[in-house]
Short mmCIF file of C-alpha atoms and ligand atoms in Angstrom, two decimals:
data_model
loop_
_atom_site.label_atom_id
_atom_site.label_comp_id
_atom_site.label_asym_id
_atom_site.label_seq_id
_atom_site.Cartn_x
_atom_site.Cartn_y
_atom_site.Cartn_z
CA MET A 1 -0.06 -0.06 0.05
CA GLN A 2 1.53 3.35 -1.06
CA LEU A 3 0.80 5.99 1.62
CA GLU A 4 0.76 9.70 1.00
CA PHE A 5 2.28 11.46 3.96
CA LYS A 6 1.13 14.85 5.26
CA ASP A 7 4.35 16.45 6.50
CA LYS A 8 3.62 20.17 6.90
CA LEU A 9 2.27 22.23 9.82
CA PHE A 10 -1.52 22.42 9.78
CA ILE A 11 -2.51 25.97 10.79
CA ASN A 12 -5.90 27.59 10.16
CA GLY A 13 -6.89 24.80 7.72
CA LYS A 14 -3.71 25.25 5.61
CA TRP A 15 -0.65 23.11 5.22
CA ILE A 16 2.34 25.31 5.95
CA GLU A 17 5.87 24.52 4.74
CA THR A 18 8.93 25.04 7.08
CA GLU A 19 12.59 25.47 6.27
CA LYS A 20 13.86 23.02 9.00
CA LYS A 21 12.65 19.34 9.07
CA ILE A 22 12.41 16.60 11.53
CA VAL A 23 13.48 13.07 10.54
CA VAL A 24 10.97 10.29 11.30
CA ASN A 25 12.37 6.72 11.51
CA ASN A 26 10.77 3.43 11.30
CA PRO A 27 11.84 1.76 14.65
CA ALA A 28 11.71 -1.70 13.02
CA THR A 29 14.30 -0.91 10.38
CA ASN A 30 15.85 2.34 11.61
CA GLN A 31 15.16 3.65 8.09
CA VAL A 32 14.00 7.15 7.47
CA ILE A 33 10.30 7.21 6.44
CA ALA A 34 9.60 10.90 6.31
CA TYR A 35 10.91 14.39 6.83
CA VAL A 36 8.22 16.49 8.53
CA ALA A 37 7.91 20.16 9.43
CA HIS A 38 9.88 21.83 12.23
CA ALA A 39 7.95 24.99 13.32
CA GLU A 40 9.70 28.19 14.19
CA ALA A 41 8.39 29.97 17.34
CA ASN A 42 6.41 32.52 15.27
CA GLN A 43 4.55 29.65 13.59
CA VAL A 44 3.46 28.25 16.99
CA ILE A 45 2.09 31.75 17.74
CA GLN A 46 0.32 31.71 14.42
CA ALA A 47 -1.32 28.49 15.31
CA ILE A 48 -2.55 30.02 18.69
CA ASP A 49 -3.75 33.03 16.65
CA ALA A 50 -5.71 30.74 14.39
CA ALA A 51 -7.20 28.94 17.38
CA GLU A 52 -8.11 32.31 18.93
CA THR A 53 -9.96 33.52 15.79
CA ALA A 54 -11.74 30.13 15.30
CA LEU A 55 -12.84 30.00 18.95
CA ILE A 56 -15.16 33.02 18.49
CA LYS A 57 -17.20 31.11 15.87
CA TRP A 58 -16.69 27.55 17.04
CA ARG A 59 -17.93 27.97 20.53
CA LYS A 60 -21.21 29.25 19.17
CA VAL A 61 -21.73 26.52 16.59
CA LEU A 62 -24.92 24.56 17.30
CA ALA A 63 -24.16 21.53 19.54
CA LYS A 64 -25.90 19.30 17.04
CA THR A 65 -23.82 20.66 14.13
CA LYS A 66 -20.62 20.15 16.11
CA ALA A 67 -21.71 16.63 16.98
CA ASN A 68 -22.42 15.83 13.26
CA LEU A 69 -19.02 17.09 12.16
CA ILE A 70 -17.20 15.15 14.90
CA MET A 71 -19.16 12.05 13.99
CA GLU A 72 -18.17 12.43 10.33
CA TRP A 73 -14.45 12.56 11.47
CA CYS A 74 -15.08 9.28 13.25
CA HIS A 75 -16.64 7.77 10.03
CA LEU A 76 -13.61 8.93 7.99
CA MET A 77 -11.25 7.35 10.55
CA LEU A 78 -13.07 4.06 10.39
CA LYS A 79 -13.09 4.22 6.52
CA HIS A 80 -9.28 4.75 6.47
CA GLN A 81 -8.54 2.44 9.38
CA ASN A 82 -6.15 0.34 7.35
CA GLU A 83 -4.11 3.35 6.20
CA ILE A 84 -3.92 4.78 9.73
CA ALA A 85 -2.92 1.42 11.18
CA ARG A 86 -0.14 1.11 8.64
CA LEU A 87 1.20 4.62 9.62
CA ILE A 88 1.14 3.62 13.28
CA THR A 89 3.06 0.54 12.62
CA LEU A 90 5.56 2.30 10.41
CA GLU A 91 6.32 5.07 12.81
CA CYS A 92 5.71 3.49 16.25
CA GLY A 93 6.48 -0.24 15.52
CA LYS A 94 3.55 -2.02 17.11
CA PRO A 95 2.28 -4.97 15.15
CA LEU A 96 -0.44 -4.16 12.50
CA LYS A 97 -3.16 -6.02 14.36
CA GLU A 98 -2.50 -3.99 17.50
CA ALA A 99 -2.27 -0.77 15.41
CA LEU A 100 -5.74 -1.60 13.93
CA ALA A 101 -7.05 -2.03 17.49
CA GLU A 102 -5.53 1.27 18.38
CA VAL A 103 -7.41 2.88 15.47
CA ILE A 104 -10.75 1.51 16.70
CA TYR A 105 -9.85 2.73 20.24
CA ALA A 106 -9.03 6.19 18.92
CA ALA A 107 -12.22 6.37 16.89
CA SER A 108 -14.21 5.35 19.97
CA PHE A 109 -13.14 8.65 21.67
CA VAL A 110 -14.32 10.57 18.61
CA GLN A 111 -17.59 8.77 18.53
CA TRP A 112 -18.17 9.34 22.35
CA ALA A 113 -17.35 12.96 22.11
CA ALA A 114 -19.64 13.43 19.15
CA GLU A 115 -22.51 11.82 21.14
CA GLN A 116 -21.68 13.89 24.25
CA ALA A 117 -21.44 17.21 22.43
CA LYS A 118 -25.25 17.38 22.40
CA ARG A 119 -25.46 16.71 26.13
CA ILE A 120 -23.58 19.43 27.75
CA ASP A 121 -26.49 20.55 29.87
CA GLY A 122 -26.69 22.94 32.67
CA VAL A 123 -29.09 23.04 35.70
CA ILE A 124 -31.41 25.44 37.45
CA ILE A 125 -30.97 25.39 41.26
CA SER A 126 -33.83 26.50 43.48
CA GLY A 127 -33.65 30.19 44.56
CA HIS A 128 -31.99 31.06 47.88
CA LEU A 129 -33.90 34.41 47.92
CA ASP A 130 -37.43 35.47 46.84
CA ASP A 131 -37.98 35.70 43.12
CA VAL A 132 -34.53 34.50 42.09
CA GLU A 133 -33.31 31.75 39.86
CA ASN A 134 -29.80 30.22 40.03
CA LYS A 135 -28.50 28.94 36.69
CA VAL A 136 -25.39 26.78 36.35
CA HIS A 137 -24.18 26.13 32.88
CA TYR A 138 -20.95 25.14 31.12
CA GLU A 139 -18.77 27.04 28.71
CA PRO A 140 -15.61 25.99 26.72
CA VAL A 141 -12.36 26.73 28.60
CA GLY A 142 -11.06 28.39 25.41
CA ILE A 143 -7.89 27.46 23.56
CA VAL A 144 -6.35 24.16 24.51
CA GLY A 145 -2.64 23.24 24.17
CA ALA A 146 -2.44 19.44 23.72
CA ILE A 147 0.77 17.47 23.82
CA THR A 148 0.64 13.74 22.94
CA PRO A 149 3.04 10.82 23.21
CA TRP A 150 4.53 8.46 20.65
CA ASN A 151 3.24 5.18 22.17
CA PHE A 152 -0.32 5.75 20.93
CA PRO A 153 0.06 8.02 17.96
CA ALA A 154 -3.74 7.99 17.25
CA ALA A 155 -5.58 7.24 20.45
CA MET A 156 -3.84 9.87 22.64
CA VAL A 157 -4.51 12.50 19.94
CA THR A 158 -8.26 11.76 19.65
CA ARG A 159 -8.71 11.25 23.38
CA LYS A 160 -7.66 14.94 23.73
CA ILE A 161 -8.89 16.65 20.65
CA ALA A 162 -12.32 15.05 20.38
CA PRO A 163 -13.70 16.06 23.90
CA ALA A 164 -12.06 19.48 23.55
CA ILE A 165 -13.77 20.41 20.40
CA ALA A 166 -17.02 18.76 21.44
CA ALA A 167 -16.85 21.19 24.46
CA GLY A 168 -16.51 24.08 22.01
CA CYS A 169 -12.69 24.67 22.46
CA THR A 170 -10.20 25.08 19.80
CA ILE A 171 -6.86 23.39 19.93
CA VAL A 172 -3.13 23.59 19.12
CA LEU A 173 -1.86 20.00 19.11
CA LYS A 174 1.89 19.08 19.34
CA PRO A 175 2.12 15.29 18.60
CA ALA A 176 5.36 13.48 19.49
CA GLU A 177 8.11 14.23 17.02
CA LEU A 178 8.90 10.46 16.88
CA THR A 179 5.41 9.69 15.57
CA PRO A 180 3.85 12.76 13.93
CA LEU A 181 2.49 11.07 10.69
CA THR A 182 -0.62 9.61 12.36
CA ALA A 183 -1.46 12.95 13.82
CA TYR A 184 -1.14 14.70 10.53
CA TYR A 185 -3.30 12.20 8.84
CA LEU A 186 -6.03 12.57 11.55
CA ALA A 187 -5.91 16.33 11.19
CA ASP A 188 -6.39 16.05 7.47
CA LEU A 189 -9.40 13.72 8.03
CA ALA A 190 -10.89 16.23 10.52
CA SER A 191 -10.60 18.94 7.89
CA LYS A 192 -12.17 16.66 5.31
CA ALA A 193 -14.98 16.02 7.74
CA GLY A 194 -15.78 19.69 7.52
CA ILE A 195 -14.41 20.88 10.94
CA MET A 196 -13.80 24.60 10.54
CA PRO A 197 -10.26 25.82 9.77
CA GLY A 198 -8.44 26.93 12.97
CA VAL A 199 -10.44 24.64 15.27
CA ILE A 200 -7.65 22.01 15.05
CA ASN A 201 -4.10 23.21 14.46
CA LEU A 202 -0.99 20.97 14.48
CA VAL A 203 2.58 21.91 15.03
CA THR A 204 5.79 19.85 15.36
CA GLY A 205 9.22 21.05 16.12
CA ASP A 206 11.36 21.84 19.27
CA ALA A 207 9.23 20.07 21.89
CA PRO A 208 10.51 22.13 24.91
CA GLN A 209 10.16 25.40 22.98
CA ILE A 210 6.55 24.59 21.93
CA GLY A 211 5.67 23.51 25.37
CA ARG A 212 7.07 26.77 26.71
CA ILE A 213 5.18 28.91 24.29
CA LEU A 214 1.93 27.07 24.92
CA GLY A 215 2.52 27.42 28.67
CA GLU A 216 3.46 31.10 28.59
CA ASP A 217 0.78 32.37 26.21
CA ALA A 218 -2.16 33.56 28.43
CA ARG A 219 -4.63 32.97 25.55
CA VAL A 220 -4.09 29.18 25.95
CA ARG A 221 -6.43 28.37 28.83
CA LYS A 222 -5.75 24.66 29.25
CA ILE A 223 -2.85 22.29 28.80
CA THR A 224 -3.54 18.58 28.33
CA PHE A 225 -0.51 16.29 28.28
CA THR A 226 0.38 12.71 28.24
CA GLY A 227 4.02 11.85 28.90
CA SER A 228 6.68 11.62 31.47
CA THR A 229 6.34 13.02 35.00
CA LYS A 230 9.43 15.13 34.38
CA VAL A 231 8.04 16.94 31.37
CA GLY A 232 4.61 17.18 33.10
CA LYS A 233 6.20 19.06 35.96
CA THR A 234 7.93 21.43 33.61
CA LEU A 235 4.66 22.20 31.79
CA PHE A 236 2.86 22.67 35.09
CA ALA A 237 5.54 25.17 36.27
CA GLY A 238 5.56 26.85 32.85
CA SER A 239 1.77 27.35 32.93
CA ALA A 240 1.59 28.64 36.48
CA ASN A 241 1.85 32.33 35.58
CA SER A 242 -1.30 32.22 33.55
CA LEU A 243 -3.05 29.83 35.83
CA LYS A 244 -4.17 27.38 33.22
CA ARG A 245 -6.36 24.39 33.77
CA MET A 246 -4.24 21.28 33.39
CA SER A 247 -4.71 17.56 32.83
CA LEU A 248 -1.54 15.55 33.21
CA GLU A 249 -1.50 11.82 32.43
CA LEU A 250 2.05 10.93 33.53
CA GLY A 251 4.33 7.94 34.20
CA GLY A 252 3.20 4.76 35.97
CA ASN A 253 4.70 1.73 37.71
CA ALA A 254 1.75 -0.52 37.99
CA PRO A 255 1.79 -3.33 40.54
CA PHE A 256 0.33 -6.67 39.34
CA ILE A 257 -0.61 -8.96 42.27
CA VAL A 258 -1.30 -12.64 41.98
CA PHE A 259 -2.79 -13.94 45.21
CA GLU A 260 -2.56 -17.69 46.13
CA ASP A 261 -6.25 -18.20 45.35
CA ALA A 262 -6.11 -16.56 41.86
CA ASN A 263 -7.22 -18.30 38.74
CA LEU A 264 -3.73 -18.56 37.42
CA GLU A 265 -4.69 -19.01 33.74
CA GLU A 266 -6.71 -15.82 33.86
CA ALA A 267 -3.96 -13.93 35.68
CA LEU A 268 -1.43 -15.15 33.14
CA ALA A 269 -3.56 -14.14 30.16
CA GLY A 270 -4.23 -10.70 31.77
CA LEU A 271 -0.52 -10.16 32.55
CA ILE A 272 0.58 -10.94 29.02
CA ALA A 273 -2.13 -8.96 27.36
CA SER A 274 -1.38 -5.87 29.37
CA LYS A 275 2.41 -6.14 29.60
CA MET A 276 2.99 -7.05 25.96
CA ARG A 277 0.72 -4.31 24.53
CA ASN A 278 3.07 -2.22 22.41
CA CYS A 279 6.02 -4.29 23.60
CA GLY A 280 5.62 -3.08 27.20
CA GLN A 281 5.51 0.59 26.14
CA THR A 282 2.31 1.80 27.89
CA CYS A 283 1.93 3.83 31.02
CA ILE A 284 -0.64 1.37 32.54
CA CYS A 285 1.17 -1.99 31.95
CA PRO A 286 2.41 -3.99 34.91
CA ASN A 287 5.94 -3.18 35.99
CA ARG A 288 6.16 -4.92 39.36
CA ILE A 289 4.70 -8.41 39.38
CA TYR A 290 4.03 -9.63 42.91
CA VAL A 291 3.28 -13.41 43.13
CA HIS A 292 2.32 -15.16 46.32
CA LYS A 293 4.96 -17.66 47.57
CA GLN A 294 2.59 -20.68 47.23
CA VAL A 295 2.09 -20.20 43.45
CA TYR A 296 5.25 -18.35 42.59
CA THR A 297 7.14 -21.23 40.88
CA LYS A 298 4.13 -22.61 38.99
CA PHE A 299 3.22 -19.08 37.70
CA ALA A 300 6.74 -18.29 36.53
CA ALA A 301 6.87 -21.56 34.60
CA MET A 302 3.49 -20.90 33.00
CA LEU A 303 4.71 -17.41 32.03
CA LYS A 304 7.89 -18.81 30.51
CA ASP A 305 5.85 -21.24 28.37
CA GLU A 306 3.71 -18.51 26.98
CA LEU A 307 6.44 -16.05 26.30
CA ALA A 308 8.43 -18.61 24.42
CA LYS A 309 5.61 -18.77 21.81
CA MET A 310 5.60 -15.00 21.07
CA LYS A 311 7.21 -14.00 17.75
CA VAL A 312 9.25 -10.86 17.85
CA GLY A 313 9.83 -8.87 14.59
CA ASN A 314 8.72 -6.19 12.17
CA GLY A 315 5.12 -5.42 12.97
CA LEU A 316 4.25 -5.46 9.33
CA ASP A 317 4.90 -9.29 9.22
CA ALA A 318 1.62 -11.13 9.71
CA ASP A 319 2.63 -13.62 12.48
CA VAL A 320 4.68 -11.04 14.59
CA VAL A 321 3.12 -10.18 17.97
CA VAL A 322 6.01 -8.24 19.51
CA GLY A 323 7.35 -5.32 17.58
CA PRO A 324 10.51 -3.28 18.37
CA LEU A 325 11.15 -0.73 21.06
CA ILE A 326 10.89 2.79 19.93
CA ASN A 327 14.60 3.48 19.83
CA GLN A 328 18.02 2.61 21.22
CA ALA A 329 17.55 4.77 24.37
CA ALA A 330 14.48 2.71 25.24
CA LYS A 331 16.42 -0.51 24.90
CA VAL A 332 19.27 0.79 27.03
CA LYS A 333 16.76 1.55 29.77
CA VAL A 334 15.28 -1.95 29.77
CA LYS A 335 18.74 -3.49 29.85
CA MET A 336 19.79 -1.22 32.70
CA HIS A 337 16.79 -2.38 34.77
CA ILE A 338 17.76 -6.07 33.99
CA ASN A 339 21.35 -5.56 34.99
CA ASP A 340 20.46 -3.56 38.10
CA ALA A 341 17.98 -6.26 39.35
CA MET A 342 20.58 -8.96 38.61
CA THR A 343 23.26 -7.10 40.52
CA LYS A 344 20.79 -7.03 43.50
CA GLY A 345 20.29 -10.79 43.38
CA ALA A 346 17.58 -11.52 40.70
CA GLN A 347 18.01 -14.46 38.42
CA LEU A 348 17.42 -14.53 34.70
CA TYR A 349 14.66 -17.09 34.15
CA PHE A 350 13.76 -16.50 30.46
CA GLY A 351 14.97 -14.30 27.62
CA GLY A 352 17.53 -11.61 28.01
CA SER A 353 19.14 -12.11 24.60
CA ASP A 354 20.21 -9.10 22.69
CA LEU A 355 18.39 -9.01 19.39
CA ALA A 356 19.41 -6.75 16.57
CA GLY A 357 18.30 -3.16 16.13
CA ASN A 358 15.60 -1.97 18.48
CA PHE A 359 14.13 -5.47 19.09
CA MET A 360 14.28 -7.21 22.45
CA GLN A 361 13.25 -10.55 23.62
CA PRO A 362 10.57 -10.69 26.39
CA THR A 363 12.50 -11.36 29.53
CA ILE A 364 11.54 -12.88 33.00
CA LEU A 365 13.52 -12.14 36.13
CA ILE A 366 12.78 -14.01 39.29
CA ASN A 367 13.38 -13.25 42.98
CA VAL A 368 13.75 -9.64 42.19
CA ALA A 369 14.68 -7.51 45.28
CA PRO A 370 12.32 -4.74 46.38
CA ASN A 371 15.17 -2.12 46.21
CA SER A 372 15.73 -2.84 42.45
CA GLN A 373 15.28 0.06 39.98
CA VAL A 374 12.41 -1.74 38.30
CA ALA A 375 10.48 -1.46 41.60
CA TYR A 376 10.46 2.31 41.55
CA GLU A 377 11.06 3.32 37.90
CA GLU A 378 8.91 2.76 34.74
CA THR A 379 10.67 0.29 32.51
CA PHE A 380 8.72 0.83 29.27
CA GLY A 381 9.78 -2.51 27.77
CA PRO A 382 9.14 -6.25 27.70
CA LEU A 383 10.65 -7.09 31.17
CA PHE A 384 8.64 -9.22 33.56
CA ALA A 385 10.04 -8.57 36.99
CA LEU A 386 8.66 -11.18 39.46
CA PHE A 387 8.71 -10.42 43.17
CA GLN A 388 7.57 -12.85 45.87
CA PHE A 389 5.30 -11.96 48.83
CA GLU A 390 3.67 -13.92 51.74
CA SER A 391 0.85 -11.73 53.22
CA ASP A 392 -1.80 -9.19 52.14
CA GLU A 393 -0.30 -6.51 54.38
CA GLU A 394 3.15 -7.01 52.88
CA VAL A 395 1.92 -6.80 49.27
CA LEU A 396 -0.23 -3.82 49.93
CA SER A 397 2.60 -1.96 51.44
CA LEU A 398 4.88 -2.98 48.46
CA ALA A 399 2.18 -1.94 45.97
CA ASN A 400 1.87 1.53 47.56
CA ALA A 401 5.66 1.99 47.92
CA SER A 402 5.80 3.93 44.69
CA GLU A 403 5.62 7.63 43.84
CA TYR A 404 3.35 6.64 40.94
CA GLY A 405 -0.39 5.83 41.08
CA LEU A 406 -1.75 5.30 37.57
CA ALA A 407 -2.96 1.65 37.36
CA ALA A 408 -2.81 -1.44 39.56
CA TYR A 409 -4.06 -5.02 39.05
CA PHE A 410 -4.79 -7.90 41.34
CA TYR A 411 -6.21 -11.40 40.87
CA THR A 412 -8.01 -13.17 43.78
CA GLN A 413 -11.40 -14.91 44.41
CA ASN A 414 -11.66 -13.51 48.01
CA TYR A 415 -14.32 -10.83 48.16
CA LYS A 416 -13.12 -9.35 51.47
CA ARG A 417 -9.67 -9.02 50.03
CA ILE A 418 -11.15 -7.48 46.89
CA ASN A 419 -12.77 -4.79 48.90
CA LYS A 420 -9.78 -4.04 51.03
CA MET A 421 -7.30 -3.89 48.05
CA ARG A 422 -9.70 -1.88 45.90
CA ASN A 423 -9.97 0.68 48.65
CA ASP A 424 -6.43 0.82 49.87
CA ILE A 425 -4.27 0.52 46.75
CA GLU A 426 -3.20 4.08 45.76
CA ALA A 427 -4.09 4.24 41.97
CA GLY A 428 -6.44 6.04 39.70
CA MET A 429 -7.46 2.77 37.96
CA ILE A 430 -7.71 -0.76 39.29
CA GLY A 431 -8.13 -3.92 37.47
CA ILE A 432 -9.58 -6.76 39.54
CA ASN A 433 -9.29 -10.22 37.73
CA SER A 434 -9.06 -8.21 34.50
CA VAL A 435 -6.72 -5.80 32.83
CA TYR A 436 -8.84 -4.16 30.16
CA LEU A 437 -9.01 -0.58 31.65
CA SER A 438 -8.74 1.28 28.30
CA THR A 439 -11.97 2.37 26.84
CA ASP A 440 -13.86 5.52 25.98
CA VAL A 441 -16.54 5.06 28.56
CA VAL A 442 -14.48 5.30 31.83
CA PRO A 443 -12.33 8.09 33.32
CA PHE A 444 -8.67 7.33 32.68
CA GLY A 445 -6.02 8.92 34.84
CA GLY A 446 -3.90 8.75 37.93
CA VAL A 447 -2.90 10.02 41.40
CA LYS A 448 0.46 11.04 43.00
CA SER A 449 3.23 11.50 40.42
CA SER A 450 1.10 9.85 37.75
CA GLY A 451 -0.73 13.24 37.52
CA PHE A 452 -4.30 14.41 37.61
CA GLY A 453 -7.29 15.10 35.48
CA ARG A 454 -9.24 12.47 33.69
CA GLU A 455 -9.78 11.48 30.05
CA GLY A 456 -12.60 9.53 28.58
CA SER A 457 -16.21 9.40 29.91
CA GLN A 458 -18.37 12.36 30.78
CA LEU A 459 -15.58 13.57 33.17
CA GLY A 460 -13.30 13.81 30.09
CA ILE A 461 -15.57 16.51 28.55
CA TYR A 462 -15.77 18.46 31.82
CA GLU A 463 -12.04 18.82 31.73
CA PHE A 464 -12.60 21.29 28.82
CA LEU A 465 -15.55 23.16 30.30
CA ASN A 466 -15.75 26.02 32.89
CA THR A 467 -18.65 26.14 35.25
CA LYS A 468 -20.61 29.41 35.09
CA TYR A 469 -23.19 30.31 37.83
CA SER A 470 -25.66 33.18 37.30
CA LEU A 471 -28.20 34.55 39.67
CA TYR A 472 -31.29 36.06 38.15
CA LYS A 473 -33.99 38.17 39.95
CA TYR A 474 -37.20 38.44 38.05
C1 LIG B 1 -0.77 5.36 27.83
O1 LIG B 1 0.12 4.43 27.87
O2 LIG B 1 -0.55 6.43 28.22
C2 LIG B 1 -2.16 5.07 27.45
C3 LIG B 1 -2.65 3.69 27.56
C4 LIG B 1 -3.98 3.48 27.21
O3 LIG B 1 -4.80 4.40 26.82
O4 LIG B 1 -4.43 2.34 27.30
#
């Protein structure tokens, strides 16, 4: 399939050329696949200008009209799902089947937002004085600066843009420079769907510079970001002066607990499905796997058997289920976590071989010590670090001994334990006997250093709305 790349800035409905370019590589081959636009500072400001002008009209567009336009964008995404999936695989590396699943996931946020655009209703509250009426209604926050990561080049873009524009906001999007092609393609489809020029603007370039401009410009009223905790803190500080609304979906270090009474087959299937999604490169995948002493050896052996069946390779090849890591730096980090854990006493139980390029064999470490790097840092790769525990109190304290609090998982059949763990584990999202947390219908987000704000569900729309109260005496 020959793909036509969009490679220019998208400002006010026009494709704008730049002098400087960014190189986009295929992580499976390390070959260059495109040169895309590198914005100058004044072009980022032009994008904010365009969003400012478009906001005047867009916020007043009838909710039903907005809903229809956004729904048309969803239809076009589904119509072009194969092309989008191929772009995702080319620039991000995940296997084609997974990339297709991401397109469907991405489109679900657009569909949800289109449906909700018509349901941003206010309320009348009984008067607190004679002859008065209290009205509470919702207004768009204004211009939104959105910064999205490389691990979900489509879904993180739509999870931000779709609710923002459904709420009546306009947007300047900066997708990850490693994976901009999918975002450009989606912006093009939005324009083809008839969404007005200036509502969605897209810039790529010097990421810290763009983040700084979006943070400092007082016209931008909200920043929504998915990425590392370090960058999230910089954006937070950079936006403080203009007191912007913020949604920060940051790093994770999810505990995955297998209790002695767990259904081990289900726990195994859940662990592999979550951990191996995008080759371990998701914020919500298990990083610390705590297995009860009674089932530890059996579970490790079951895991080894399953991982041995997984084919690693170029995601465009039909039978490949594990693609490459995004780049060499990512591979170095995974290897560092393996070496560190082994220095502290862990044993290599499966994998560990160095494959060519950015590929890495899924790896199991057993008897990992609680002071290992993997216990407190996000690995972002196919490393299964198996810790052992003996009591509920012990594992609860280990699970919470992390600065992060995005996702957590546990498998057990004991309902008292379910209630206790559900209440006491510090995380924004908890999977109990299941790992499938990612969907448009629920609020996605974390606590502690994993950030704040929610994406998806009705709450996701309210992140882009200001509450207005008016008192009326008749
Ligand atoms: C992420 O890794 O940040 C997002 C994962 C998801 O939406 O499932």
